[in-house]
Coordinates of C-alpha atoms in Angstrom, one line a residue:
M14 CA -57.7 -42.6 -48.1
K15 CA -54.6 -42.4 -50.0
R16 CA -55.3 -38.9 -51.0
R17 CA -55.7 -38.3 -47.1
I18 CA -52.5 -40.0 -46.3
I19 CA -50.6 -37.3 -48.3
I20 CA -52.5 -34.4 -47.0
V21 CA -51.7 -35.4 -43.5
S22 CA -47.6 -36.2 -44.7
I23 CA -47.8 -33.2 -46.7
T24 CA -49.5 -30.7 -43.1
L25 CA -46.7 -32.6 -40.8
F26 CA -43.7 -32.2 -43.0
V27 CA -44.5 -28.3 -43.4
V28 CA -45.1 -27.9 -39.7
L29 CA -42.0 -30.0 -38.9
A30 CA -39.6 -27.8 -41.5
G31 CA -41.5 -24.4 -40.1
W32 CA -40.2 -25.8 -36.9
I33 CA -37.0 -26.1 -37.7
T34 CA -36.3 -22.8 -39.6
G35 CA -38.6 -21.0 -36.6
G36 CA -35.8 -22.8 -34.4
M37 CA -32.6 -21.8 -36.7
I38 CA -34.0 -18.2 -37.1
R39 CA -34.5 -17.9 -33.4
Q40 CA -31.7 -19.5 -32.7
R41 CA -30.2 -16.5 -34.9
N42 CA -31.6 -14.1 -33.5
V43 CA -30.3 -15.4 -30.2
I44 CA -26.8 -15.3 -31.6
K45 CA -27.1 -11.4 -32.1
I46 CA -29.2 -10.7 -28.8
L47 CA -25.8 -12.5 -27.1
E48 CA -23.4 -10.3 -29.6
N49 CA -24.8 -6.7 -29.4
S50 CA -25.8 -7.2 -25.7
T51 CA -23.8 -6.5 -22.9
P52 CA -23.5 -9.4 -20.1
E53 CA -26.1 -7.5 -18.0
Q54 CA -28.6 -6.9 -20.9
I55 CA -29.3 -10.9 -22.5
L56 CA -31.6 -12.1 -20.3
P57 CA -34.0 -9.1 -20.0
R58 CA -33.7 -8.8 -23.9
L59 CA -34.6 -12.8 -24.2
Y60 CA -37.5 -12.0 -22.3
K61 CA -38.7 -9.4 -24.1
K62 CA -38.5 -11.6 -26.9
K63 CA -40.6 -14.0 -25.6
Y64 CA -37.5 -17.3 -26.3
P65 CA -37.0 -19.9 -24.0
Q66 CA -33.6 -18.1 -22.2
V67 CA -32.1 -21.6 -20.8
R68 CA -32.9 -23.6 -23.9
V69 CA -31.3 -21.2 -26.6
L70 CA -28.4 -20.2 -24.0
K71 CA -28.0 -23.8 -23.7
K72 CA -27.4 -24.4 -26.9
A73 CA -25.3 -21.4 -27.4
V74 CA -22.7 -22.6 -25.4
G75 CA -21.6 -24.3 -27.7
H76 CA -20.7 -21.6 -30.2
H77 CA -18.1 -21.0 -32.0
D78 CA -17.5 -17.7 -31.5
E79 CA -15.5 -17.5 -28.0
T80 CA -16.8 -14.2 -26.8
I81 CA -20.9 -16.1 -27.3
R82 CA -20.2 -19.0 -24.9
I83 CA -18.8 -16.3 -22.7
K84 CA -22.1 -14.0 -22.2
A85 CA -23.6 -16.7 -22.7
A86 CA -22.3 -18.9 -19.8
Y87 CA -23.0 -15.2 -17.8
A88 CA -26.5 -15.4 -18.5
L89 CA -26.8 -19.3 -17.9
G90 CA -25.6 -18.2 -14.0
E91 CA -27.8 -15.4 -13.7
T92 CA -30.6 -17.7 -14.7
K93 CA -29.7 -20.1 -11.6
D94 CA -31.4 -23.1 -13.2
K95 CA -30.7 -26.6 -12.5
R96 CA -31.5 -27.3 -16.2
A97 CA -28.2 -25.4 -17.6
V98 CA -25.6 -26.7 -15.0
Q99 CA -24.8 -30.1 -17.0
S100 CA -23.9 -27.6 -19.8
L101 CA -22.3 -25.5 -18.1
V102 CA -20.1 -28.8 -16.6
N103 CA -19.4 -29.6 -20.1
A104 CA -18.1 -25.7 -20.5
L105 CA -15.3 -26.4 -18.0
A106 CA -13.4 -28.3 -20.2
D107 CA -13.6 -25.8 -23.1
F108 CA -10.1 -24.6 -24.6
S109 CA -10.7 -20.9 -23.5
P110 CA -9.7 -20.0 -20.5
G111 CA -12.5 -17.5 -20.7
V112 CA -14.8 -19.5 -21.1
Q113 CA -14.1 -21.6 -18.3
R114 CA -14.0 -18.6 -15.9
A115 CA -17.7 -17.7 -16.7
A116 CA -18.5 -21.4 -16.5
E117 CA -17.3 -22.0 -13.0
N118 CA -18.9 -18.4 -11.9
A119 CA -22.0 -19.6 -13.2
L120 CA -21.8 -22.8 -11.4
K121 CA -21.0 -21.1 -7.9
K122 CA -23.8 -18.7 -8.7
T123 CA -25.9 -21.9 -9.6
G124 CA -25.4 -23.1 -6.1
K125 CA -26.3 -26.5 -4.6
P126 CA -28.1 -27.5 -7.5
A127 CA -25.1 -27.7 -9.1
I128 CA -23.1 -30.3 -6.8
P129 CA -24.7 -33.3 -8.1
A130 CA -23.6 -33.5 -12.2
L131 CA -19.8 -31.6 -9.9
R132 CA -19.6 -34.8 -8.2
R133 CA -20.4 -37.2 -11.1
V134 CA -16.6 -35.5 -13.2
M135 CA -15.2 -35.3 -9.6
K136 CA -15.3 -39.4 -9.2
N137 CA -14.2 -40.1 -12.3
I138 CA -12.0 -36.7 -13.1
K139 CA -10.5 -37.5 -17.3
P140 CA -7.7 -35.4 -18.6
G141 CA -9.5 -32.8 -20.2
D142 CA -12.4 -32.5 -17.6
N143 CA -10.5 -29.1 -15.4
G144 CA -10.8 -31.9 -12.3
E145 CA -9.2 -28.4 -10.8
R146 CA -12.4 -26.3 -11.1
V147 CA -14.4 -28.8 -10.3
A148 CA -13.1 -29.6 -6.9
A149 CA -12.5 -25.5 -6.2
I150 CA -16.3 -25.0 -7.4
I151 CA -17.5 -27.8 -5.1
V152 CA -15.5 -26.3 -2.1
S153 CA -16.7 -23.3 -2.7
I154 CA -20.7 -23.8 -2.8
Q155 CA -20.3 -26.7 -0.3
G156 CA -17.3 -25.7 2.3
N157 CA -16.6 -28.5 4.8
D158 CA -20.0 -30.1 3.8
C159 CA -17.9 -31.6 1.0
A160 CA -14.9 -32.7 3.1
D161 CA -16.1 -36.5 3.8
F162 CA -16.9 -36.7 0.0
M163 CA -13.6 -35.5 -0.6
M164 CA -11.7 -37.9 1.8
Q165 CA -13.6 -40.5 -0.2
C166 CA -11.8 -39.1 -3.5
V167 CA -8.7 -39.5 -2.2
K168 CA -9.2 -42.9 -1.7
R169 CA -10.3 -43.7 -5.3
K170 CA -8.1 -45.7 -8.3
N171 CA -8.8 -42.2 -10.8
Q172 CA -5.5 -40.6 -10.3
Y173 CA -6.5 -37.2 -10.9
T174 CA -9.7 -37.5 -8.6
R175 CA -7.2 -38.4 -6.2
A176 CA -4.7 -35.6 -6.9
Y177 CA -7.3 -33.0 -6.7
A178 CA -9.3 -34.5 -3.8
A179 CA -6.2 -33.7 -1.8
M180 CA -6.1 -30.1 -3.1
A181 CA -9.6 -29.7 -2.4
L182 CA -8.8 -30.7 1.6
G183 CA -6.1 -28.9 1.8
M184 CA -8.4 -25.8 0.6
L185 CA -10.8 -26.6 3.1
K186 CA -8.0 -27.2 5.8
E187 CA -9.8 -30.3 7.0
K188 CA -7.7 -31.1 9.8
R189 CA -9.4 -34.5 9.7
A190 CA -7.7 -35.6 7.1
V191 CA -3.9 -35.4 7.6
D192 CA -4.0 -39.5 7.9
I193 CA -5.6 -39.3 4.6
L194 CA -3.4 -36.9 3.1
I195 CA 0.2 -38.5 4.4
D196 CA -1.1 -41.4 2.6
A197 CA -1.3 -39.4 -0.3
A198 CA 1.9 -37.9 0.2
R199 CA 3.3 -41.5 -0.7
D200 CA 1.0 -41.9 -3.4
S201 CA 2.6 -43.5 -6.2
N202 CA 1.6 -40.7 -8.7
P203 CA 3.7 -37.7 -8.7
F204 CA 0.4 -35.7 -9.2
V205 CA -1.0 -37.1 -6.0
R206 CA 2.1 -36.4 -4.3
K207 CA 2.5 -32.9 -5.0
F208 CA -0.7 -31.9 -4.2
A209 CA -1.2 -33.9 -0.7
C210 CA 2.3 -32.0 0.4
E211 CA 0.8 -28.5 -0.4
A212 CA -2.3 -29.4 1.1
L213 CA -0.3 -30.7 4.8
G214 CA 1.3 -27.5 4.2
N215 CA -2.1 -26.0 4.4
L216 CA -3.0 -27.7 7.5
R217 CA 0.2 -26.6 9.6
M218 CA 0.3 -29.7 11.6
D219 CA 3.8 -30.8 12.9
N220 CA 2.8 -34.6 12.6
A221 CA 3.5 -33.8 9.2
V222 CA 6.5 -33.6 9.1
P223 CA 8.4 -36.7 8.7
V224 CA 6.5 -37.3 5.4
L225 CA 6.7 -34.2 3.8
V226 CA 11.2 -34.7 5.1
E227 CA 10.7 -38.1 3.6
A228 CA 9.0 -36.0 0.7
L229 CA 12.1 -33.9 0.4
G230 CA 14.2 -36.9 -0.7
N231 CA 12.0 -37.9 -3.7
A232 CA 13.2 -38.1 -7.1
R233 CA 10.6 -36.3 -9.2
F234 CA 11.5 -32.3 -8.5
E235 CA 7.5 -31.8 -8.2
T236 CA 7.3 -33.4 -5.1
R237 CA 10.2 -31.7 -3.6
T238 CA 9.3 -28.2 -4.3
A239 CA 5.4 -28.9 -2.6
A240 CA 7.5 -30.3 0.3
A241 CA 9.7 -28.0 0.9
E242 CA 6.9 -25.2 0.3
A243 CA 4.7 -27.0 2.9
L244 CA 7.3 -27.2 5.4
G245 CA 7.9 -23.5 5.2
K246 CA 4.6 -23.3 6.4
I247 CA 4.3 -25.5 9.0
K248 CA 7.8 -23.9 10.7
D249 CA 8.8 -27.2 12.5
T250 CA 13.0 -26.8 13.2
I251 CA 12.9 -30.9 13.1
A252 CA 13.3 -29.9 9.9
T253 CA 16.3 -27.8 9.5
P254 CA 18.7 -30.7 8.5
A255 CA 16.6 -31.8 5.6
L256 CA 16.1 -28.2 4.1
L257 CA 19.6 -27.7 4.5
A258 CA 20.7 -30.5 2.8
A259 CA 17.9 -29.6 -0.1
L260 CA 20.3 -26.3 -1.0
D261 CA 22.3 -29.0 -3.0
D262 CA 19.4 -29.8 -5.2
S263 CA 19.8 -28.9 -8.8
I264 CA 16.6 -27.9 -9.5
T265 CA 15.9 -24.0 -8.5
E266 CA 12.5 -24.0 -7.3
V267 CA 13.8 -26.3 -4.8
V268 CA 16.5 -24.8 -3.5
E269 CA 14.2 -21.7 -3.9
Y270 CA 11.8 -22.9 -1.5
A271 CA 13.9 -24.4 0.8
L272 CA 15.8 -21.3 1.6
M273 CA 11.6 -19.7 2.2
A274 CA 11.6 -22.4 4.5
L275 CA 14.6 -21.8 6.6
D276 CA 13.7 -18.2 6.6
S277 CA 10.4 -19.0 8.0
T278 CA 11.6 -21.4 10.6
G279 CA 14.3 -19.0 12.3
D280 CA 16.6 -22.3 13.1
S281 CA 19.6 -20.2 15.3
K282 CA 21.1 -24.2 14.3
A283 CA 21.0 -23.6 10.1
L284 CA 22.9 -19.9 10.8
V285 CA 26.9 -21.8 10.6
P286 CA 25.5 -23.9 7.6
L287 CA 24.2 -20.9 6.0
L288 CA 26.8 -18.6 6.4
H289 CA 29.3 -21.2 5.1
I290 CA 27.6 -21.0 2.0
V291 CA 28.1 -17.1 1.9
K292 CA 31.5 -17.8 2.4
E293 CA 32.1 -20.1 -0.3
K294 CA 30.2 -17.9 -2.6
G295 CA 28.9 -20.7 -4.6
R296 CA 26.2 -21.7 -6.8
I297 CA 23.1 -21.0 -4.3
W298 CA 25.2 -17.4 -3.5
N299 CA 25.2 -16.3 -7.0
A300 CA 21.7 -17.7 -8.0
H301 CA 20.0 -16.5 -4.6
S302 CA 22.1 -14.3 -2.2
D303 CA 18.6 -12.1 -2.1
L304 CA 16.8 -15.1 -0.1
L305 CA 20.1 -16.6 1.2
I306 CA 20.5 -12.9 3.1
R307 CA 17.1 -13.8 4.6
A308 CA 17.3 -16.9 6.0
C309 CA 20.5 -16.1 7.5
T310 CA 19.2 -13.1 9.0
A311 CA 16.2 -14.7 10.5
S312 CA 18.3 -17.9 11.6
G313 CA 20.3 -15.2 12.9
R314 CA 18.0 -13.6 15.6
T315 CA 17.9 -15.8 18.5
A316 CA 21.8 -16.6 18.2
I317 CA 22.8 -12.6 18.8
D318 CA 25.5 -14.2 20.5
T319 CA 27.2 -16.1 17.6
V320 CA 26.6 -12.7 15.5
K321 CA 28.2 -10.4 17.8
A322 CA 31.4 -12.2 17.0
L323 CA 30.5 -12.3 12.9
L324 CA 31.5 -8.6 12.8
D325 CA 34.6 -9.1 13.1
D326 CA 35.0 -11.7 9.9
P327 CA 37.1 -10.7 7.4
D328 CA 34.1 -11.3 4.6
D329 CA 32.2 -8.3 3.8
D330 CA 28.5 -10.2 3.1
V331 CA 29.3 -11.6 6.6
N332 CA 29.3 -8.3 8.0
R333 CA 26.2 -7.2 6.3
I334 CA 24.5 -10.0 7.2
A335 CA 25.5 -9.6 10.8
M336 CA 24.7 -6.2 11.2
D337 CA 21.2 -6.8 9.3
I338 CA 20.2 -9.2 11.8
V339 CA 21.2 -7.0 14.7
N340 CA 19.0 -4.8 12.8
L341 CA 15.9 -6.9 13.0
S342 CA 16.3 -8.4 16.2
D343 CA 14.2 -7.4 19.2
N344 CA 16.3 -8.5 22.0
P345 CA 18.2 -6.0 23.9
A346 CA 21.5 -7.4 24.0
A347 CA 20.9 -5.8 19.8
E348 CA 20.9 -2.4 21.0
Q349 CA 23.9 -3.3 23.0
I350 CA 25.9 -4.5 20.0
L351 CA 25.0 -1.6 17.5
H352 CA 26.5 0.7 20.5
A353 CA 29.6 -1.2 20.3
A354 CA 29.7 -1.3 16.3
L355 CA 29.7 2.4 16.1
N356 CA 33.6 2.3 17.7
H357 CA 34.3 -1.0 15.1
P358 CA 36.9 -0.2 12.5
G359 CA 35.0 -1.8 9.2
Y360 CA 33.3 1.0 7.7
R361 CA 30.3 -0.4 6.5
V362 CA 29.9 -1.8 10.1
R363 CA 29.9 1.5 11.7
K364 CA 27.4 3.4 9.3
N365 CA 25.3 0.5 9.2
A366 CA 25.0 0.7 13.5
V367 CA 24.7 4.8 12.6
V368 CA 21.4 3.5 10.3
A369 CA 19.9 0.9 13.2
L370 CA 20.2 3.5 15.5
G371 CA 18.3 6.0 13.8
N372 CA 15.2 4.1 12.2
R373 CA 15.3 2.1 16.5
K374 CA 15.5 6.0 17.6
D375 CA 17.2 5.0 20.5
T376 CA 17.7 8.3 22.8
S377 CA 20.4 6.3 24.9
A378 CA 22.8 6.7 21.4
V379 CA 22.1 10.2 21.2
E380 CA 25.7 11.3 22.7
K381 CA 27.6 8.1 20.8
L382 CA 26.1 9.6 17.6
I383 CA 27.0 12.9 18.1
A384 CA 30.5 11.7 19.0
M385 CA 30.4 10.0 15.3
L386 CA 29.8 13.8 13.8
N387 CA 34.0 13.7 13.8
D388 CA 34.3 10.4 12.4
T389 CA 36.4 9.5 9.5
S390 CA 33.7 9.2 6.8
S391 CA 31.8 12.2 5.0
Y392 CA 28.8 9.2 4.6
I393 CA 28.6 8.3 8.5
R394 CA 28.7 12.1 9.4
R395 CA 26.0 12.4 7.2
D396 CA 24.4 9.5 8.6
A397 CA 24.9 10.1 12.0
I398 CA 22.8 13.4 11.2
I399 CA 19.4 12.4 9.9
A400 CA 19.8 9.4 13.0
L401 CA 20.0 12.2 14.9
G402 CA 17.1 14.4 13.1
K403 CA 15.1 10.8 13.8
I404 CA 15.8 10.3 16.8
G405 CA 14.1 14.2 17.6
S406 CA 16.5 15.1 19.9
S407 CA 17.3 18.4 21.4
R408 CA 21.2 17.7 22.4
A409 CA 21.9 17.1 19.0
I410 CA 20.9 21.1 18.0
G411 CA 24.2 22.7 19.4
P412 CA 26.8 20.3 17.5
L413 CA 24.3 20.3 14.3
V414 CA 24.4 24.5 14.3
A415 CA 28.1 24.3 14.4
I416 CA 28.2 22.3 11.6
I417 CA 26.4 24.8 9.7
E418 CA 28.4 27.7 10.7
S419 CA 31.4 26.3 9.7
V420 CA 29.5 26.2 6.3
P421 CA 32.1 27.8 4.4
G422 CA 31.8 29.7 0.6
Q423 CA 32.2 28.3 -2.8
T424 CA 31.3 24.9 -1.2
S425 CA 31.6 22.8 -4.6
Q426 CA 35.2 22.8 -3.8
H427 CA 34.4 20.6 -1.0
F428 CA 32.2 18.4 -2.5
D429 CA 32.5 15.2 0.1
E430 CA 31.2 17.6 3.0
T431 CA 28.3 19.0 1.0
A432 CA 25.8 15.8 2.4
V433 CA 27.5 16.6 5.4
W434 CA 25.9 20.0 5.2
K435 CA 22.7 19.7 3.4
A436 CA 21.6 16.8 6.3
A437 CA 22.7 19.2 9.1
V438 CA 20.5 21.9 7.6
M439 CA 17.7 19.9 6.7
N440 CA 17.6 18.4 10.1
C441 CA 18.0 21.3 12.1
G442 CA 14.8 22.3 10.5
A443 CA 13.0 18.8 11.4
L444 CA 14.3 19.7 15.1
K445 CA 13.2 23.7 14.6
A446 CA 16.1 24.6 16.0
G447 CA 15.8 28.4 16.8
K448 CA 19.4 28.7 17.6
A449 CA 20.0 27.8 13.7
V450 CA 18.0 30.7 11.8
A451 CA 21.2 33.0 11.7
P452 CA 23.2 30.5 10.4
L453 CA 20.8 29.2 7.9
I454 CA 19.9 32.8 6.7
R455 CA 23.6 33.7 5.7
I456 CA 23.7 30.4 3.8
L457 CA 20.8 31.4 1.8
S458 CA 22.0 35.2 1.7
D459 CA 25.3 33.9 0.0
T460 CA 24.5 33.1 -3.7
S461 CA 27.9 31.3 -3.7
L462 CA 26.4 28.8 -1.9
M463 CA 23.6 27.7 -4.5
Q464 CA 23.5 23.8 -3.4
L465 CA 22.6 24.9 -0.4
R466 CA 20.4 28.0 -0.6
C467 CA 17.2 25.7 -1.1
F468 CA 18.1 23.5 1.8
A469 CA 17.9 26.7 4.2
A470 CA 15.1 27.9 2.7
H471 CA 13.2 24.7 3.3
A472 CA 14.4 24.4 7.1
L473 CA 13.8 28.2 7.8
G474 CA 9.9 27.9 6.8
E475 CA 10.3 24.4 8.8
I476 CA 11.7 26.8 12.1
G477 CA 9.0 29.5 11.7
D478 CA 10.8 32.5 12.7
S479 CA 9.4 35.5 11.6
S480 CA 13.0 37.2 11.2
A481 CA 13.4 35.4 8.0
V482 CA 10.5 36.7 5.9
K483 CA 13.1 39.4 4.3
P484 CA 15.7 37.7 3.8
L485 CA 13.3 35.2 1.9
I486 CA 11.1 37.6 0.3
A487 CA 14.9 39.3 -1.5
C488 CA 15.2 35.3 -2.7
L489 CA 11.9 35.7 -4.5
D490 CA 13.3 38.9 -6.4
E491 CA 16.5 36.4 -8.3
K492 CA 16.9 36.3 -11.8
P493 CA 18.1 32.9 -13.4
P494 CA 20.9 32.8 -14.8
E495 CA 21.6 31.6 -18.1
Q496 CA 23.5 28.3 -17.1
L497 CA 22.6 25.8 -14.1
I498 CA 25.3 26.7 -10.9
D499 CA 25.9 23.2 -9.3
N500 CA 22.7 21.7 -11.4
I501 CA 20.1 24.1 -9.1
T502 CA 18.7 27.3 -10.7
P503 CA 17.2 30.4 -8.7
L504 CA 14.1 28.9 -9.6
D505 CA 14.8 26.3 -6.8
I506 CA 15.1 29.2 -4.3
R507 CA 12.5 31.0 -5.5
A508 CA 9.9 27.9 -4.8
S509 CA 11.7 27.1 -2.1
S510 CA 11.7 30.4 -0.4
A511 CA 7.4 30.6 -1.8
I512 CA 7.3 27.8 -0.1
A513 CA 8.9 28.3 3.0
L514 CA 7.0 31.9 3.1
G515 CA 4.0 30.2 3.3
K516 CA 4.8 28.0 6.0
I517 CA 6.1 30.7 7.9
G518 CA 2.7 32.8 7.6
D519 CA 3.6 36.1 7.6
F520 CA 1.2 38.4 5.4
R521 CA 3.6 40.6 4.2
A522 CA 5.1 38.5 2.0
T523 CA 1.4 38.6 0.0
K524 CA 1.9 40.9 -2.1
H525 CA 5.8 39.7 -2.9
L526 CA 4.2 36.4 -3.9
L527 CA 1.7 37.6 -6.2
Q528 CA 3.8 39.5 -8.0
L529 CA 5.5 36.5 -8.6
F530 CA 2.6 35.2 -10.7
D531 CA 3.5 37.6 -13.8
K532 CA 7.0 35.6 -14.0
K533 CA 4.9 32.8 -16.4
E534 CA 6.7 30.0 -15.3
K535 CA 3.9 27.2 -14.6
A536 CA 6.5 25.5 -12.2
L537 CA 6.8 28.7 -9.9
R538 CA 3.3 29.9 -10.2
L539 CA 1.9 26.2 -9.3
D540 CA 4.6 26.4 -6.1
V541 CA 2.9 30.2 -5.1
F542 CA -0.6 28.4 -4.8
R543 CA 0.2 26.1 -2.6
S544 CA 2.3 29.3 -0.5
L545 CA -0.5 31.5 -0.5
A546 CA -3.1 28.2 0.7
K547 CA -1.0 28.1 3.8
L548 CA -0.9 31.7 4.1
K549 CA -4.2 32.2 4.5
N550 CA -4.9 35.8 3.3
P551 CA -7.9 36.7 2.2
S552 CA -6.4 39.7 0.1
S553 CA -4.7 37.4 -2.2
V554 CA -8.4 35.9 -3.3
P555 CA -8.9 38.7 -6.4
R556 CA -5.8 37.5 -7.7
V557 CA -5.9 33.8 -7.7
V558 CA -9.5 34.1 -8.9
E559 CA -8.1 35.8 -12.3
F560 CA -6.6 32.3 -13.1
L561 CA -9.9 30.1 -13.0
A562 CA -10.0 31.4 -16.7
S563 CA -6.8 30.2 -17.0
T564 CA -6.3 27.4 -20.0
D565 CA -4.4 25.3 -18.1
S566 CA -6.0 22.8 -16.3
D567 CA -2.9 22.2 -13.7
L568 CA -3.4 26.0 -12.7
V569 CA -7.3 25.7 -12.4
E570 CA -7.3 23.0 -10.1
E571 CA -4.6 24.4 -8.1
A572 CA -6.3 28.1 -7.8
Q573 CA -9.6 26.3 -6.6
A574 CA -7.9 24.0 -3.8
S575 CA -6.3 27.2 -2.7
L576 CA -9.3 29.5 -2.5
I577 CA -11.1 26.5 -0.7
D578 CA -7.9 26.4 1.6
I579 CA -7.7 30.5 2.7
T580 CA -11.6 31.0 2.4
G581 CA -13.1 28.2 3.9
Q582 CA -15.6 28.3 1.0
D583 CA -16.1 26.0 -2.2
F584 CA -18.0 27.9 -5.3
G585 CA -15.6 25.3 -7.7
G586 CA -14.8 27.6 -11.0
D587 CA -17.5 29.9 -10.7
A588 CA -15.5 33.5 -10.5
D589 CA -18.3 35.4 -9.6
K590 CA -19.8 33.7 -6.8
W591 CA -15.8 34.0 -5.0
K592 CA -15.9 37.8 -5.9
S593 CA -19.2 38.1 -4.2
W594 CA -17.8 36.3 -1.4
L595 CA -14.6 38.7 -1.3
E596 CA -17.3 41.6 -1.4
R597 CA -19.1 40.3 1.6
N598 CA -16.0 39.5 3.7
S599 CA -13.9 42.8 2.4
G600 CA -13.4 43.6 5.7
G601 CA -11.7 40.5 6.8
T602 CA -8.2 41.3 4.9
G603 CA -4.8 40.9 6.6
D604 CA -2.6 43.2 6.6
D605 CA 0.1 42.3 3.5
G606 CA 3.0 44.4 4.0

């Protein structure tokens, strides 16, 4: 009998030892699979080994290596097996954010089977439970079906449960919860108050304003900040006095959110108090000037009459704010103010008015903007030209042509006027002013006007007059000097002329453009490719094809793009196919002069 007992005991020991040893070996193999697999490969490889996937992965979620834990959590999510839920819920409390995210995504994939375990945690959240993720996962899986449960949780004794339940109701935008959240905004716990205020902001219901105004005076800055942010979302002007008072808060975040709330509310009653702060140039202005200007601008949109008087304020910042308000306003009176501002004695007011009228493309302002071409400030004259170009009225052509006709030689001696001439030249091109061709050709041909020549070439290309072809071709033959002239080299002139010739589309330019390839200057070659692409002369194909063998990938890429534009075909980088196409279509080449 004793012998039998000994034999049975030894057998059981061997079996147990084998089972334990086999389990350890299996788990080591599982870890190796996790180490050497992408997340997508894990389950197929475990299946191939005939390992119990959920059981081995649940153990791996507790591994000391963070990467192993992340991969195991991901794989458990792919199984969507409810047996993995508790391990994944536990992983939400992992110290690694990566593991937390992997567990969160896995629980979301698992779906409704995960809800019971998540709700158990939600009812009594502990500090290390990552309640924020727990609440977010429940909301993600159940949507508004969890609203009643969350409203019950807001009333529980656990402060973390109340706080994250309030957060969840805000995510759901559950309007039935407004009264519960109003009570929660007065909770004794600051954490709960913060999330309740944020949730009320998401609900955007006017009946929440009184409790949020009350919260702006709370002793805890987190509550005040959340209340200011929420009031900005609700946009009720009843909160304006409280938000203005909050600008005296000692906490930066509170002031910022109060200013943003005033910006979104846009209450005209806030304009004068805000401008008073601007004039004082105190702490708020120094720390939050941009937000303050935005709040002033928003408040002033409905107070145009008040703003008009501010244009005469001696404070430059107030002037600027007033003009910003007018610029952004869709009030019909705003355009009248802008027109009147063109005669304002203040340089900044006139300049801003000119820019604003151009941005508005106000055709009724054309004559007044033409008159601004005689302003004492060259910057205002330049902006007036740009504004006229944006409006696009042909009435501006005559005055602009007169300006470029007045350009003298050696413009470097007239530095203040250079910006005006540049603007006039460019906008003659934008307006396609045929009357400007002759004076533009004069500028292009005058080598003393280096700073304007490339702009003139651009304008001539935009106008597209064939009489400019020969002068532009002449510029292609220029040699670069040893030193820069006005920071512009003849390379710019050649490039600008090449591009202009492409836009004009005259085949006489083809052979001259192809000769520029011999210059071996990469930037110039790239511009020639682009010009030939616009010109579309098939006779340029053989020379362009040669660059398909270049070792410079940029040149090869640009050559291919040019060939596609010229021929309408796409043979990639196969030079033989391009040559065959050319042989078949040799009768289609154009006269290249």
